[in-house]
XYZ file of N, CA and C in Angstrom:
861
model
N 61.978 176.283 -10.142
C 61.034 177.231 -9.542
C 59.776 176.466 -9.114
N 59.378 176.603 -7.891
C 58.238 175.860 -7.363
C 56.929 176.514 -7.771
N 55.868 175.729 -7.682
C 54.524 176.238 -7.991
C 54.145 177.374 -7.052
N 54.551 177.260 -5.775
C 54.229 178.299 -4.790
C 54.881 179.626 -5.158
N 56.149 179.588 -5.570
C 56.844 180.831 -5.909
C 56.257 181.476 -7.156
N 55.877 180.626 -8.144
C 55.257 181.159 -9.359
C 53.909 181.801 -9.021
N 53.134 181.130 -8.196
C 51.826 181.662 -7.802
C 51.969 182.972 -7.040
N 52.932 183.012 -6.105
C 53.167 184.221 -5.312
C 53.584 185.386 -6.202
N 54.475 185.106 -7.158
C 54.941 186.155 -8.080
C 53.779 186.678 -8.923
N 52.981 185.739 -9.449
C 51.856 186.129 -10.302
C 50.852 186.989 -9.550
N 50.544 186.608 -8.312
C 49.618 187.391 -7.495
C 50.180 188.775 -7.201
N 51.506 188.849 -6.991
C 52.134 190.139 -6.726
C 52.070 191.076 -7.912
N 52.152 190.490 -9.136
C 52.042 191.304 -10.354
C 50.612 191.773 -10.566
N 49.668 190.833 -10.390
C 48.264 191.165 -10.619
C 47.683 192.064 -9.536
N 48.136 191.841 -8.292
C 47.607 192.596 -7.156
C 48.776 193.122 -6.327
N 49.364 194.253 -6.763
C 50.494 194.823 -6.013
C 50.119 195.067 -4.563
N 51.097 195.026 -3.655
C 50.798 195.195 -2.221
C 49.983 196.431 -1.909
N 50.280 197.575 -2.551
C 49.533 198.794 -2.270
C 48.064 198.638 -2.650
N 47.819 197.998 -3.806
C 46.442 197.795 -4.236
C 45.734 196.809 -3.314
N 46.433 195.766 -2.924
C 45.835 194.755 -2.057
C 45.420 195.362 -0.720
N 46.326 196.141 -0.109
C 46.004 196.737 1.196
C 44.962 197.842 1.064
N 44.826 198.408 -0.156
C 43.780 199.400 -0.385
C 42.408 198.729 -0.344
N 42.316 197.543 -0.986
C 41.049 196.823 -1.046
C 40.784 196.060 0.257
N 41.849 195.472 0.795
C 41.729 194.690 2.030
C 42.666 195.265 3.094
N 42.282 196.377 3.713
C 43.162 197.010 4.703
C 43.388 196.112 5.916
N 44.558 196.279 6.494
C 44.857 195.516 7.706
C 43.956 195.974 8.850
N 43.551 195.025 9.660
C 42.684 195.360 10.789
C 43.449 196.227 11.781
N 42.799 197.272 12.248
C 43.424 198.175 13.207
C 42.717 198.067 14.552
N 43.458 198.152 15.654
C 42.818 198.107 16.979
C 41.989 199.366 17.198
N 41.034 199.333 18.101
C 40.243 200.534 18.388
C 41.121 201.648 18.950
N 40.714 202.877 18.699
C 41.480 204.017 19.199
C 41.393 204.084 20.718
N 42.462 204.500 21.384
C 42.402 204.624 22.848
C 41.489 205.765 23.261
N 41.027 205.713 24.493
C 40.168 206.777 25.013
C 40.941 208.089 25.096
N 40.261 209.172 24.804
C 40.872 210.495 24.867
C 41.360 210.781 26.290
N 42.604 211.236 26.414
C 43.174 211.551 27.709
C 43.797 210.370 28.419
N 43.678 209.164 27.849
C 44.274 207.985 28.478
C 45.783 207.999 28.303
N 46.460 207.163 29.075
C 47.921 207.083 28.996
C 48.354 206.707 27.581
N 47.655 205.742 26.963
C 48.016 205.309 25.615
C 47.780 206.420 24.597
N 46.684 207.161 24.754
C 46.398 208.265 23.830
C 47.476 209.333 23.911
N 47.904 209.671 25.118
C 48.962 210.672 25.293
C 50.291 210.171 24.726
N 50.556 208.890 24.900
C 51.779 208.299 24.360
C 51.765 208.339 22.833
N 50.630 207.968 22.236
C 50.503 207.990 20.779
C 50.660 209.412 20.239
N 50.044 210.381 20.923
C 50.134 211.774 20.489
C 51.573 212.276 20.537
N 52.295 211.905 21.585
C 53.694 212.322 21.711
C 54.541 211.748 20.578
N 54.265 210.514 20.192
C 55.004 209.888 19.099
C 54.683 210.567 17.765
N 53.416 210.897 17.539
C 53.041 211.605 16.312
C 53.662 212.994 16.266
N 53.707 213.646 17.426
C 54.328 214.977 17.490
C 55.805 214.893 17.125
N 56.481 213.857 17.611
C 57.896 213.658 17.266
C 58.059 213.447 15.757
N 57.203 212.614 15.184
C 57.280 212.341 13.752
C 56.990 213.592 12.927
N 56.043 214.398 13.401
C 55.690 215.637 12.695
C 56.901 216.530 12.499
N 57.644 216.753 13.583
C 58.766 217.691 13.519
C 59.979 217.102 12.812
N 59.928 215.816 12.490
C 61.019 215.199 11.741
C 60.767 215.195 10.234
N 59.577 215.611 9.804
C 59.298 215.678 8.377
C 60.183 216.741 7.722
N 60.830 216.442 6.591
C 61.712 217.422 5.926
C 61.014 218.736 5.608
N 59.757 218.686 5.145
C 59.024 219.912 4.827
C 58.855 220.777 6.061
N 58.504 220.157 7.187
C 58.314 220.892 8.439
C 59.628 221.512 8.890
N 60.706 220.778 8.823
C 62.007 221.302 9.247
C 62.425 222.488 8.384
N 62.185 222.395 7.080
C 62.554 223.490 6.176
C 61.743 224.755 6.459
N 60.418 224.605 6.573
C 59.571 225.775 6.800
C 59.758 226.354 8.200
N 59.991 225.495 9.191
C 60.174 225.981 10.563
C 61.379 226.897 10.668
N 62.418 226.601 9.934
C 63.632 227.429 9.980
C 63.418 228.798 9.335
N 62.350 228.925 8.555
C 62.074 230.197 7.880
C 60.828 230.877 8.448
N 60.434 230.472 9.654
C 59.181 230.978 10.214
C 59.373 231.626 11.580
N 58.529 232.607 11.861
C 58.432 233.117 13.225
C 57.975 231.974 14.117
N 58.546 231.837 15.301
C 58.235 230.682 16.151
C 56.825 230.729 16.718
N 56.404 229.592 17.210
C 55.140 229.512 17.934
C 55.233 230.313 19.230
N 54.119 230.834 19.655
C 54.080 231.668 20.849
C 53.867 230.789 22.085
N 54.872 230.703 22.927
C 54.789 229.853 24.120
C 53.789 230.387 25.146
N 53.294 231.610 24.961
C 52.269 232.136 25.866
C 50.904 231.506 25.592
N 50.704 231.005 24.359
C 49.397 230.466 23.991
C 49.439 228.996 23.561
N 50.617 228.476 23.226
C 50.742 227.093 22.780
C 51.399 226.261 23.884
N 50.763 225.180 24.317
C 51.358 224.328 25.361
C 52.733 223.804 24.960
N 53.579 223.574 25.935
C 54.967 223.180 25.687
C 55.079 221.916 24.849
N 54.147 220.964 25.024
C 54.244 219.705 24.284
C 53.908 219.843 22.807
N 53.458 221.037 22.379
C 53.168 221.270 20.968
C 54.063 222.342 20.342
N 55.102 222.746 21.049
C 55.994 223.791 20.540
C 57.064 223.254 19.607
N 57.317 221.962 19.641
C 58.332 221.380 18.783
C 59.721 221.521 19.368
N 60.734 220.898 18.705
C 62.118 220.998 19.183
C 62.584 222.445 19.212
N 63.256 222.822 20.275
C 63.688 224.208 20.434
C 64.606 224.646 19.306
N 65.429 223.728 18.816
C 66.366 224.074 17.743
C 65.641 224.473 16.464
N 64.445 223.915 16.253
C 63.694 224.239 15.041
C 62.717 225.374 15.260
N 61.946 225.278 16.358
C 60.843 226.216 16.537
C 61.200 227.450 17.338
N 62.409 227.492 17.907
C 62.819 228.621 18.728
C 61.711 228.972 19.709
N 61.455 228.054 20.660
C 60.212 228.087 21.421
C 60.136 229.161 22.499
N 61.017 230.165 22.453
C 60.824 231.311 23.332
C 59.625 232.101 22.850
N 58.951 232.789 23.767
C 57.758 233.551 23.407
C 58.091 234.638 22.412
N 57.217 234.818 21.403
C 57.442 235.869 20.419
C 57.089 237.246 20.962
N 56.646 237.307 22.192
C 56.291 238.613 22.738
C 57.509 239.376 23.230
N 58.648 238.754 23.198
C 59.861 239.442 23.631
C 61.063 238.790 23.025
N 62.258 239.143 23.512
C 63.474 238.519 23.018
C 64.095 239.308 21.894
N 65.319 238.907 21.533
C 66.066 239.607 20.495
C 65.592 239.199 19.121
N 66.093 239.874 18.085
C 65.732 239.539 16.718
C 66.191 238.136 16.379
N 67.367 237.742 16.873
C 67.863 236.401 16.604
C 66.945 235.347 17.206
N 66.430 235.614 18.427
C 65.532 234.664 19.069
C 64.230 234.572 18.289
N 63.716 235.711 17.841
C 62.436 235.727 17.134
C 62.542 235.183 15.729
N 63.751 235.030 15.189
C 63.910 234.556 13.819
C 64.417 233.140 13.761
N 64.363 232.410 14.890
C 64.801 231.034 14.880
C 66.292 230.905 14.684
N 67.061 231.950 15.030
C 68.504 231.888 14.932
C 69.047 232.345 13.596
N 68.165 232.784 12.656
C 68.653 233.238 11.363
C 69.366 234.573 11.456
N 68.893 235.409 12.362
C 69.545 236.687 12.564
C 69.066 237.770 11.627
N 68.285 237.429 10.597
C 67.799 238.409 9.636
C 66.280 238.329 9.578
N 65.616 239.343 10.102
C 64.160 239.349 10.175
C 63.530 239.201 8.797
N 64.166 239.819 7.745
C 63.568 239.785 6.424
C 63.597 238.393 5.796
N 64.380 237.473 6.342
C 64.440 236.129 5.787
C 63.256 235.273 6.231
N 62.515 235.727 7.223
C 61.381 234.946 7.716
C 60.185 235.162 6.799
N 59.734 234.082 6.162
C 58.668 234.168 5.175
C 57.301 233.753 5.716
N 57.263 233.083 6.876
C 56.025 232.559 7.427
C 55.994 232.756 8.941
N 54.822 232.520 9.517
C 54.754 232.338 10.963
C 53.995 231.047 11.234
N 54.327 230.413 12.358
C 53.722 229.133 12.706
C 52.512 229.320 13.622
N 51.554 228.409 13.497
C 50.365 228.439 14.344
C 49.872 227.010 14.559
N 49.232 226.772 15.703
C 48.606 225.483 16.021
C 47.144 225.742 16.351
N 46.234 225.501 15.417
C 44.811 225.771 15.686
C 44.192 224.782 16.661
N 42.989 225.133 17.139
C 42.134 224.315 18.008
C 42.613 224.250 19.452
N 43.687 224.956 19.799
C 44.165 224.958 21.179
C 43.550 226.133 21.938
N 43.364 225.947 23.232
C 42.896 227.015 24.125
C 41.529 227.580 23.749
N 40.734 226.762 23.090
C 39.374 227.209 22.783
C 38.459 226.958 23.984
N 37.529 227.860 24.274
C 36.583 227.609 25.357
C 35.770 226.346 25.078
N 35.490 225.575 26.109
C 34.714 224.350 25.970
C 33.338 224.632 25.366
N 32.790 225.794 25.671
C 31.474 226.156 25.143
C 31.488 226.267 23.624
N 32.672 226.523 23.035
C 32.797 226.622 21.579
C 33.155 225.274 20.971
N 34.181 224.617 21.525
C 34.708 223.394 20.899
C 33.730 222.222 20.968
N 32.916 222.155 22.007
C 32.022 220.990 22.139
C 30.943 220.958 21.060
N 30.692 222.088 20.397
C 29.701 222.129 19.330
C 30.347 222.298 17.955
N 31.664 222.199 17.882
C 32.383 222.418 16.627
C 32.804 221.090 16.016
N 32.578 220.939 14.707
C 32.985 219.722 14.015
C 34.510 219.619 13.944
N 35.175 220.684 13.480
C 36.623 220.606 13.298
C 37.391 220.780 14.595
N 36.910 221.635 15.491
C 37.625 221.881 16.742
C 37.225 220.914 17.846
N 36.145 220.150 17.626
C 35.663 219.240 18.650
C 35.623 217.802 18.187
N 34.629 217.465 17.356
C 34.389 216.077 16.971
C 35.568 215.446 16.236
N 36.252 216.203 15.388
C 37.361 215.639 14.603
C 38.686 215.605 15.361
N 38.703 216.112 16.582
C 39.926 216.101 17.376
C 39.946 214.872 18.290
N 41.124 214.289 18.462
C 41.251 213.188 19.409
C 41.838 211.941 18.783
N 42.073 210.914 19.579
C 42.684 209.674 19.100
C 41.907 209.069 17.937
N 42.642 208.638 16.906
C 42.026 208.026 15.741
C 41.495 209.017 14.731
N 41.465 210.286 15.081
C 40.978 211.325 14.162
C 42.142 212.282 13.897
N 42.160 213.439 14.528
C 43.359 214.272 14.528
C 43.904 214.243 15.953
N 44.840 213.354 16.190
C 45.341 213.132 17.549
C 46.198 214.282 18.054
N 46.753 215.061 17.124
C 47.517 216.261 17.484
C 47.012 217.411 16.625
N 47.094 218.638 17.115
C 46.610 219.765 16.315
C 47.482 219.972 15.082
N 46.887 220.418 13.973
C 47.689 220.690 12.780
C 48.773 221.730 13.067
N 49.821 221.697 12.266
C 50.873 222.708 12.324
C 50.764 223.537 11.055
N 50.495 224.836 11.218
C 50.303 225.726 10.079
C 51.509 226.630 9.891
N 51.886 226.827 8.634
C 52.902 227.802 8.257
C 52.194 228.851 7.406
N 51.903 229.998 8.011
C 51.143 231.063 7.366
C 52.122 232.063 6.764
N 52.004 232.314 5.469
C 52.877 233.313 4.847
C 52.614 234.665 5.484
N 53.652 235.445 5.655
C 53.525 236.673 6.449
C 52.567 237.696 5.840
N 52.270 237.601 4.525
C 51.262 238.501 3.960
C 49.851 237.941 4.150
N 49.748 236.756 4.791
C 48.487 236.091 5.121
C 47.620 235.821 3.894
N 48.284 235.451 2.802
C 47.567 235.082 1.582
C 47.853 233.636 1.151
N 48.595 232.892 1.958
C 48.875 231.492 1.639
C 49.239 230.744 2.925
N 48.856 229.474 2.997
C 49.133 228.642 4.166
C 49.567 227.252 3.701
N 50.581 226.721 4.362
C 50.924 225.309 4.235
C 50.631 224.672 5.583
N 49.736 223.704 5.597
C 49.341 223.056 6.843
C 49.655 221.573 6.822
N 50.198 221.061 7.915
C 50.536 219.644 8.026
C 49.713 219.041 9.160
N 49.031 217.938 8.869
C 48.211 217.296 9.898
C 48.243 215.783 9.725
N 47.938 215.094 10.803
C 47.877 213.633 10.767
C 46.420 213.203 10.819
N 46.021 212.347 9.864
C 44.652 211.858 9.799
C 44.614 210.398 10.232
N 43.818 210.099 11.243
C 43.773 208.766 11.826
C 42.815 207.818 11.148
N 42.649 206.646 11.743
C 41.887 205.550 11.145
C 40.386 205.652 11.416
N 39.983 206.540 12.311
C 38.573 206.580 12.719
C 37.742 207.606 11.962
N 38.249 208.105 10.830
C 37.483 209.048 10.005
C 37.417 208.539 8.568
N 37.214 207.238 8.445
C 37.231 206.587 7.138
C 35.825 206.408 6.572
N 35.763 206.235 5.229
C 34.574 205.747 4.561
C 34.820 204.265 4.340
N 35.494 203.934 3.214
C 36.042 202.581 3.070
C 37.140 202.439 4.112
N 37.186 201.317 4.803
C 38.156 201.142 5.877
C 39.577 201.366 5.353
N 40.300 202.233 6.043
C 41.669 202.532 5.646
C 41.794 203.731 4.734
N 40.662 204.248 4.227
C 40.660 205.406 3.335
C 39.867 206.538 3.993
N 40.477 207.702 4.125
C 39.815 208.841 4.779
C 38.549 209.217 4.004
N 37.471 209.422 4.722
C 36.171 209.758 4.126
C 36.279 211.053 3.323
N 35.698 211.041 2.111
C 35.733 212.233 1.269
C 35.048 213.423 1.909
N 33.999 213.163 2.692
C 33.319 214.260 3.385
C 34.194 214.897 4.442
N 35.021 214.079 5.111
C 35.955 214.627 6.101
C 36.998 215.502 5.412
N 37.470 215.050 4.250
C 38.454 215.840 3.499
C 37.845 217.170 3.073
N 36.596 217.153 2.588
C 35.924 218.394 2.189
C 35.786 219.344 3.376
N 35.454 218.781 4.542
C 35.330 219.604 5.753
C 36.659 220.258 6.100
N 37.751 219.497 6.011
C 39.067 220.037 6.334
C 39.487 221.102 5.326
N 39.125 220.919 4.064
C 39.411 221.957 3.064
C 38.616 223.220 3.365
N 37.357 223.061 3.733
C 36.523 224.220 4.063
C 37.155 225.022 5.199
N 37.644 224.312 6.217
C 38.285 224.971 7.351
C 39.605 225.620 6.935
N 40.414 224.898 6.140
C 41.710 225.433 5.701
C 41.524 226.647 4.804
N 40.541 226.586 3.915
C 40.280 227.718 3.017
C 39.813 228.939 3.798
N 38.946 228.723 4.797
C 38.499 229.874 5.583
C 39.672 230.532 6.304
N 40.560 229.715 6.884
C 41.729 230.282 7.562
C 42.597 231.081 6.583
N 42.646 230.634 5.341
C 43.428 231.344 4.331
C 42.758 232.647 3.931
N 41.438 232.640 3.886
C 40.697 233.808 3.410
C 40.439 234.855 4.483
N 40.372 234.444 5.759
C 39.806 235.288 6.810
C 40.505 236.638 6.960
N 41.827 236.668 6.834
C 42.545 237.930 7.026
C 42.272 238.936 5.909
N 41.659 238.461 4.820
C 41.413 239.335 3.673
C 40.004 239.906 3.649
N 39.192 239.572 4.667
C 37.866 240.172 4.798
C 37.965 241.457 5.610
N 37.247 242.502 5.219
C 37.269 243.734 6.023
C 36.899 243.515 7.486
N 35.900 242.663 7.741
C 35.442 242.422 9.110
C 35.990 241.126 9.695
N 36.893 240.453 8.962
C 37.521 239.213 9.440
C 36.507 238.097 9.705
N 35.472 238.024 8.871
C 34.500 236.941 8.996
C 33.886 236.695 7.624
N 33.629 235.431 7.313
C 33.057 235.090 6.018
C 32.402 233.725 6.068
N 31.633 233.410 5.030
C 30.951 232.125 4.928
C 31.246 231.518 3.563
N 31.105 230.201 3.482
C 31.369 229.496 2.231
C 30.211 229.702 1.259
N 30.520 230.196 0.050
C 29.506 230.320 -1.002
C 29.479 229.046 -1.843
N 30.654 228.570 -2.239
C 30.744 227.271 -2.914
C 32.125 226.668 -2.688
N 32.167 225.342 -2.793
C 33.401 224.589 -2.582
C 33.453 223.472 -3.616
N 34.521 223.444 -4.411
C 34.685 222.411 -5.438
C 35.843 221.503 -5.051
N 35.608 220.187 -5.063
C 36.617 219.208 -4.676
C 36.875 218.255 -5.842
N 38.137 218.014 -6.148
C 38.533 217.052 -7.167
C 39.438 216.014 -6.506
N 38.876 214.831 -6.229
C 39.647 213.774 -5.567
C 40.507 213.067 -6.613
N 41.828 213.220 -6.487
C 42.732 212.680 -7.497
C 43.264 211.294 -7.153
N 43.284 210.947 -5.877
C 43.774 209.634 -5.440
C 43.211 209.349 -4.055
N 43.063 208.073 -3.692
C 42.583 207.755 -2.337
C 43.555 208.284 -1.282
N 43.003 208.832 -0.216
C 43.823 209.325 0.895
C 43.815 208.273 1.998
N 44.929 207.614 2.167
C 45.020 206.569 3.181
C 45.013 207.181 4.582
N 44.391 206.476 5.496
C 44.380 206.912 6.891
C 45.723 206.599 7.536
N 45.911 207.139 8.739
C 47.146 206.930 9.500
C 48.370 207.452 8.757
N 48.270 208.677 8.269
C 49.422 209.297 7.622
C 49.340 210.819 7.771
N 50.487 211.462 7.585
C 50.539 212.916 7.542
C 50.171 213.385 6.141
N 49.377 214.437 6.069
C 49.041 215.060 4.789
C 49.383 216.537 4.860
N 49.545 217.138 3.684
C 49.942 218.542 3.592
C 48.898 219.303 2.786
N 48.299 220.327 3.401
C 47.390 221.227 2.709
C 48.164 222.465 2.261
N 48.034 222.830 0.991
C 48.645 224.048 0.465
C 47.532 224.901 -0.110
N 47.252 226.036 0.516
C 46.139 226.883 0.109
C 46.613 228.308 -0.120
N 45.895 229.035 -1.006
C 46.296 230.421 -1.302
C 45.087 231.229 -1.746
N 45.201 232.535 -1.558
C 44.188 233.465 -2.047
C 44.481 233.755 -3.513
N 43.480 233.552 -4.370
C 43.641 233.832 -5.801
C 43.206 235.241 -6.163
N 42.128 235.704 -5.527
C 41.567 236.999 -5.908
C 40.676 237.506 -4.792
N 40.688 238.824 -4.583
C 39.803 239.469 -3.615
C 38.975 240.513 -4.353
N 37.656 240.413 -4.239
C 36.751 241.378 -4.868
C 35.774 241.890 -3.823
N 36.134 242.967 -3.139
C 35.258 243.505 -2.100
C 35.036 242.515 -0.983
N 33.787 242.040 -0.855
C 33.445 241.072 0.191
C 33.674 239.626 -0.246
N 34.218 239.419 -1.439
C 34.442 238.065 -1.959
C 35.931 237.728 -1.952
N 36.246 236.515 -1.496
C 37.624 236.028 -1.527
C 37.633 234.655 -2.209
N 38.364 234.546 -3.317
C 38.499 233.292 -4.053
C 39.796 232.606 -3.616
N 39.702 231.325 -3.291
C 40.868 230.577 -2.812
C 40.982 229.254 -3.560
N 42.179 228.702 -3.589
C 42.386 227.387 -4.193
C 43.514 226.687 -3.456
N 43.628 225.382 -3.689
C 44.687 224.652 -3.006
C 44.685 223.183 -3.355
N 45.554 222.461 -2.697
C 45.648 221.021 -2.913
C 46.123 220.333 -1.647
N 45.891 219.036 -1.600
C 46.367 218.220 -0.494
C 47.289 217.145 -1.059
N 48.432 216.972 -0.407
C 49.416 215.986 -0.823
C 49.753 215.079 0.348
N 50.379 213.938 0.048
C 50.933 213.152 1.142
C 52.314 213.700 1.490
N 52.964 213.123 2.472
C 54.243 213.660 2.953
C 55.343 213.562 1.908
N 55.156 212.706 0.883
C 56.156 212.569 -0.179
C 55.872 213.498 -1.351
N 54.794 214.281 -1.268
C 54.471 215.232 -2.323
C 53.535 214.704 -3.388
N 52.982 213.509 -3.220
C 52.028 212.958 -4.193
C 50.679 213.651 -4.059
N 50.133 214.088 -5.188
C 48.868 214.821 -5.182
C 47.706 213.898 -4.851
N 46.876 214.312 -3.888
C 45.712 213.537 -3.473
C 44.398 214.230 -3.830
N 44.333 215.533 -3.586
C 43.087 216.279 -3.790
C 43.416 217.691 -4.264
N 42.598 218.207 -5.173
C 42.649 219.620 -5.554
C 41.292 220.242 -5.246
N 41.285 221.509 -4.900
C 40.031 222.145 -4.512
C 40.091 223.648 -4.739
N 38.924 224.268 -4.792
C 38.811 225.723 -4.883
C 37.512 226.132 -4.201
N 37.416 227.400 -3.848
C 36.230 227.853 -3.112
C 36.068 229.363 -3.222
N 34.864 229.794 -2.947
C 34.555 231.219 -2.826
C 33.973 231.457 -1.446
N 34.551 232.427 -0.726
C 34.035 232.838 0.580
C 33.539 234.280 0.470
N 32.460 234.556 1.184
C 31.826 235.870 1.119
C 31.623 236.401 2.526
N 31.961 237.673 2.724
C 31.656 238.314 4.004
C 30.192 238.726 4.002
N 29.375 238.203 4.916
C 27.946 238.550 4.914
C 27.733 240.021 5.277
N 26.637 240.552 4.801
C 26.325 241.955 5.070
C 26.044 242.198 6.549
N 25.676 241.143 7.268
C 25.400 241.265 8.708
C 26.614 240.901 9.546
N 27.816 240.948 8.960
C 29.029 240.505 9.655
C 29.238 241.241 10.977
N 28.888 242.521 11.018
C 29.108 243.294 12.240
C 28.268 242.783 13.402
N 27.208 242.025 13.113
C 26.348 241.495 14.168
C 26.899 240.207 14.777
N 27.730 239.483 14.043
C 28.262 238.210 14.535
C 29.770 238.245 14.737
N 30.361 239.421 14.598
C 31.800 239.570 14.794
C 32.173 239.202 16.228
N 33.222 238.398 16.383
C 33.646 237.935 17.702
C 35.160 238.033 17.816
N 35.641 238.761 18.813
C 37.089 238.886 19.005
C 37.717 237.529 19.318
N 37.007 236.699 20.088
C 37.517 235.375 20.449
C 37.673 234.499 19.212
N 36.670 234.521 18.340
C 36.706 233.737 17.113
C 37.790 234.262 16.174
N 37.896 235.600 16.069
C 38.922 236.200 15.213
C 40.318 235.823 15.694
N 40.529 235.863 16.989
C 41.831 235.513 17.556
C 42.176 234.057 17.266
N 41.153 233.179 17.341
C 41.383 231.762 17.088
C 41.763 231.510 15.636
N 41.037 232.091 14.695
C 41.283 231.791 13.287
C 42.515 232.503 12.741
N 42.826 233.677 13.245
C 44.044 234.355 12.784
C 45.274 233.773 13.472
N 45.173 233.552 14.795
C 46.219 232.817 15.513
C 47.610 233.401 15.296
N 47.707 234.725 15.295
C 48.991 235.381 15.007
C 49.891 235.424 16.238
N 51.196 235.215 16.039
C 52.137 235.485 17.130
C 52.268 236.990 17.316
N 52.736 237.396 18.465
C 52.813 238.827 18.780
C 53.671 239.586 17.783
N 54.769 238.978 17.318
C 55.677 239.660 16.395
C 54.984 240.032 15.095
N 54.024 239.214 14.662
C 53.280 239.494 13.441
C 52.128 240.444 13.726
N 51.397 240.213 14.813
C 50.219 241.025 15.142
C 50.575 242.504 15.249
N 51.776 242.791 15.761
C 52.180 244.193 15.931
C 52.373 244.900 14.591
N 52.663 244.138 13.520
C 52.944 244.757 12.218
C 51.696 244.917 11.362
N 50.567 244.331 11.798
C 49.353 244.364 11.001
C 48.365 245.354 11.579
N 47.645 246.017 10.683
C 46.703 247.048 11.089
C 45.458 246.415 11.704
N 45.033 246.843 12.883
C 43.809 246.282 13.470
C 42.568 246.667 12.661
N 41.562 245.850 12.748
C 40.295 246.125 12.058
C 39.365 246.853 12.982
N 38.819 247.951 12.535
C 37.934 248.754 13.367
C 36.536 248.213 13.450
N 35.747 248.747 14.342
C 34.362 248.305 14.527
C 33.529 248.567 13.280
N 33.848 249.656 12.542
C 33.044 250.023 11.395
C 33.729 249.612 10.095
N 34.136 248.350 10.025
C 34.801 247.847 8.824
C 33.857 247.944 7.639
N 34.445 248.141 6.453
C 33.680 248.312 5.224
C 32.739 247.123 4.989
N 31.462 247.379 4.779
C 30.478 246.321 4.589
C 29.873 246.319 3.204
N 30.511 246.944 2.234
C 29.910 247.041 0.896
C 29.822 245.673 0.233
């Protein structure tokens, strides 16, 4: 056994590859410009990888499809999985992804941050600044439980939202949890609007950049204008990265800032689901 092989083995034991790349991440090229040929190519590749994840394939088969009237074709996913015909029409088999039994569908799919007016997105952290190459190059894919009390969201986090190079910034993770929790809570407010009262984050492991992560969030309790939520973030293999909980409150002045455009964006319901849910009136309970 040579000195080189002994040294290499010893270094591998003392500094495993995962630990080494955590401390000394590989240099990454700068992100391409938004809208460039390379950016579009990278996004298409990430979209392909997204729909090949086992979790996504499993949930997609049990979900109402994305609405082709509001989601661009390049984000609808493979037709065999997402049944990309519009949910505003078609047979029960078409609307159920080929399952044939409406009651077997446990979720509906949604893609946030699409079709937002420029006047809104340009001033939004999650819908504007965090979108694009090196950040969130493709919109998250959400699987919303049909009772709208739990969401599983899959998103890709790029290299340009790091604190330590190669590790996603903890503040960015907190921001994404705040957004995910609000989407989970919003349908449970009388006026469909709320604000964060508190947010608790427990970082269990470093979140590496350039990977898909899974947010799992749920409503724990509803008390009038208060909605308590909790959840966790995992990597694509199911390893726990972050746990969190939060309280959202519907403000007493909610009727003054209620916006149909904002409500439509955050609820993001396909037509098949929207028809089964009771609309919220102008004089929603404000107690």
